[in-house]
Amino acid sequence: MKPFGLSYYLDFSRFEWGYWSQSDSTRNMRTDHWRRGRVVGGSGSINGMNYVRGTRADYDRWAAMGNVGWSADDVMPLFRDMERCEPGYHSPPDYSIRGDSGPLPIREVRHCHPLTNAFLEAAQAAGIPRTHDFNGAQQEGVGYGQFNQRRGMRVSSADAWLKPALQRKNLKLVTDALVHKLLVKEGKVTGVTYERDGVMHEARAGRVILCGGAINTPQLLMLSGVGDGEELQARGIDVVLHQPGVGRNLMEHPLIRPSWRVKGPSYSPTSNWLRMAGFGAKFLLTGQGPLATITEAMGFLRTSPAETVPDVHMLFSVAGAVNDDELKFYKSLKVLPYPSFSMVLDKSYPLSRGTIRLASTDPKAAPLIEPNLLGDSRDVETLVKAIRLLRRIVSKSPLTDMVMEEVEPGPHVTSEAALVEYVKARAGLAYHASGTCRMGVDETAVVTPDLKVRGLENLWIADASVMPDLISGNINAACMMIGEKLGRQLRN
Ligand SMILES: Cc1cc2nc3c(=O)[nH]c(=O)nc-3n(C[C@H](O)[C@H](O)[C@H](O)COP(=O)(O)OP(=O)(O)OC[C@H]3O[C@@H](n4cnc5c(N)ncnc54)[C@H](O)[C@@H]3O)c2cc1C
């Protein structure tokens, strides 16, 4: 999926794990599709490419939890070294903060749809500040989207780091392989077993680094006997290390998609061949337009003046789409078939926590994902306040003049109770699963601040599972930073 636009037309489900969660009692017993990339580059090879670092305060919070080495002063230089801001930013980036020579190109949206510019103006009319770089000095506010793309084409971590390194003689990439478990001898990890074309193999290593993501990394640890001792024994797995923190603390940004129908054309699917040809030409000539992305602007908003930091994050999507539980195939998303936009909204610092458990000792079986996505009522309250804020934005010119009607939640959903019910009925995933092998300094932390698995020799983790709590915004950039940080640490 190099150009994002292809995902409208082609079925990429074979590059995915196809996980569905357990019914969620916090959301009317709904179940949802936990999309995860099953491809070189992982979920970063199938994601939306929105590039967000998170705030300085996010990492200072991680450090304040005892995670030495993770403060903003420690990690922001890593982000800068990773990035190469492409030409064409509306305001020149501040290169004391942003990078200009790293392996990962980051471009800003240009030549937007009129709805995007109308949204930015309306948000400011509603009292929301304009930020010229939410990855720079000020995250708060609304601004144009940034993407890890070159001329509109995806540049994933595999493109930026792995592919150039493949020429090295000491690197071998084995694809189409499923790791079954860790090899552990007397508390020391010596390698992994994996299956390829129905044949089992062993890979031995001086140092083993797990990066299977927030669902598969804890699954692999549990299959290897590392997890809650009682639960492992109940499944007949020999306990290598009793570590009840494995698979706990599952974090996800709960997400809703308030949507509006508009009078003029948006990027919604169209049968007008002339318009489609125009989109194709724009992409080929400039790398911009809906084939590169449909989320042209972003916002980090405070739902009330009492909030000290933005508590919700939103993407302005110039094609309306709503969550759809009826769709049991690979997206659980219904694109609205008429001109429309969505304000894709997620709660930045969710308090609810879910769990990953083993469903079976078969490495090919999906683990049990128990989301508990809205287990803490404060997450619901924030999303309800955020809907009111979005409605205020839409009521402002020039956006209001372009809108025909509110599609979701709908004009009649106005009371507190009705909005709470809407959130419970419709909230889904931002695909930011994280935290299931939490970094920390306490007994239930799975890794130490240097990402070493506590209680085992020779094993580190570098993926979203180590995050101690969630950052504000999308998390792929933070995952890349985590990998970069561990790489430097082990090299030294
Ligand atoms: C649909 C979607 C849209 C998203 N949009 C954005 C966005 O716009 N911006 C953003 O910043 N973030 C986005 N994200 C989130 C972001 O991409 C992920 O959070 C991030 O890629 C997670 O990185 P990770 O290294 O933790 O895991 P992953 O990227 O999931 O990598 C795990 C890798 O391990 C492999 N693996 C797992 N188990 C095994 C095994 N047993 N044997 C062999 N291999 C195994 C997987 O196949 C995969 O390649 C999105 C995610 C999704 C799914």
PDB file of C-alpha atoms in Angstrom, residues 4 6 23 93 177 184-185 193 196 211 213 216 230 289 299 338 348-349 364 382 414 416 422 433 438 468 490:
ATOM      1  CA  PHE A   4      -2.698   5.322   0.560  1.00  0.00           C
ATOM      2  CA  LEU A   6      -5.028   2.097  -3.229  1.00  0.00           C
ATOM      3  CA  SER A  23     -17.126  -8.873  23.075  1.00  0.00           C
ATOM      4  CA  PRO A  93      10.191  24.020  10.254  1.00  0.00           C
ATOM      5  CA  ALA A 177       8.169 -17.182   9.061  1.00  0.00           C
ATOM      6  CA  VAL A 184      15.491 -20.274  27.116  1.00  0.00           C
ATOM      7  CA  LYS A 185      18.237 -22.085  28.991  1.00  0.00           C
ATOM      8  CA  THR A 193      12.057 -21.421  17.093  1.00  0.00           C
ATOM      9  CA  ARG A 196       8.495 -21.640   7.556  1.00  0.00           C
ATOM     10  CA  CYS A 211       9.315  -6.526  18.272  1.00  0.00           C
ATOM     11  CA  GLY A 213       3.875  -5.455  18.608  1.00  0.00           C
ATOM     12  CA  ASN A 216       2.002 -10.621  19.552  1.00  0.00           C
ATOM     13  CA  GLU A 230      -1.165 -19.538  37.404  1.00  0.00           C
ATOM     14  CA  GLY A 289      -4.407  14.830  -3.070  1.00  0.00           C
ATOM     15  CA  GLY A 299      -6.104  18.988  15.781  1.00  0.00           C
ATOM     16  CA  TYR A 338     -22.074  10.806  -0.700  1.00  0.00           C
ATOM     17  CA  SER A 348      -5.526  11.293  24.088  1.00  0.00           C
ATOM     18  CA  TYR A 349      -4.788   9.826  27.499  1.00  0.00           C
ATOM     19  CA  LYS A 364      -1.064 -19.949  15.054  1.00  0.00           C
ATOM     20  CA  THR A 382     -14.219  13.373  27.458  1.00  0.00           C
ATOM     21  CA  THR A 414     -28.132  16.158  21.940  1.00  0.00           C
ATOM     22  CA  GLU A 416     -25.941  13.995  27.774  1.00  0.00           C
ATOM     23  CA  TYR A 422     -23.805   7.137  21.068  1.00  0.00           C
ATOM     24  CA  ALA A 433      -2.513  -0.891  20.850  1.00  0.00           C
ATOM     25  CA  ARG A 438       5.119  -2.051  30.187  1.00  0.00           C
ATOM     26  CA  PRO A 468       4.169   2.887  30.077  1.00  0.00           C
ATOM     27  CA  LEU A 490      23.031  -1.953  22.148  1.00  0.00           C
TER      28      LEU A 490
END
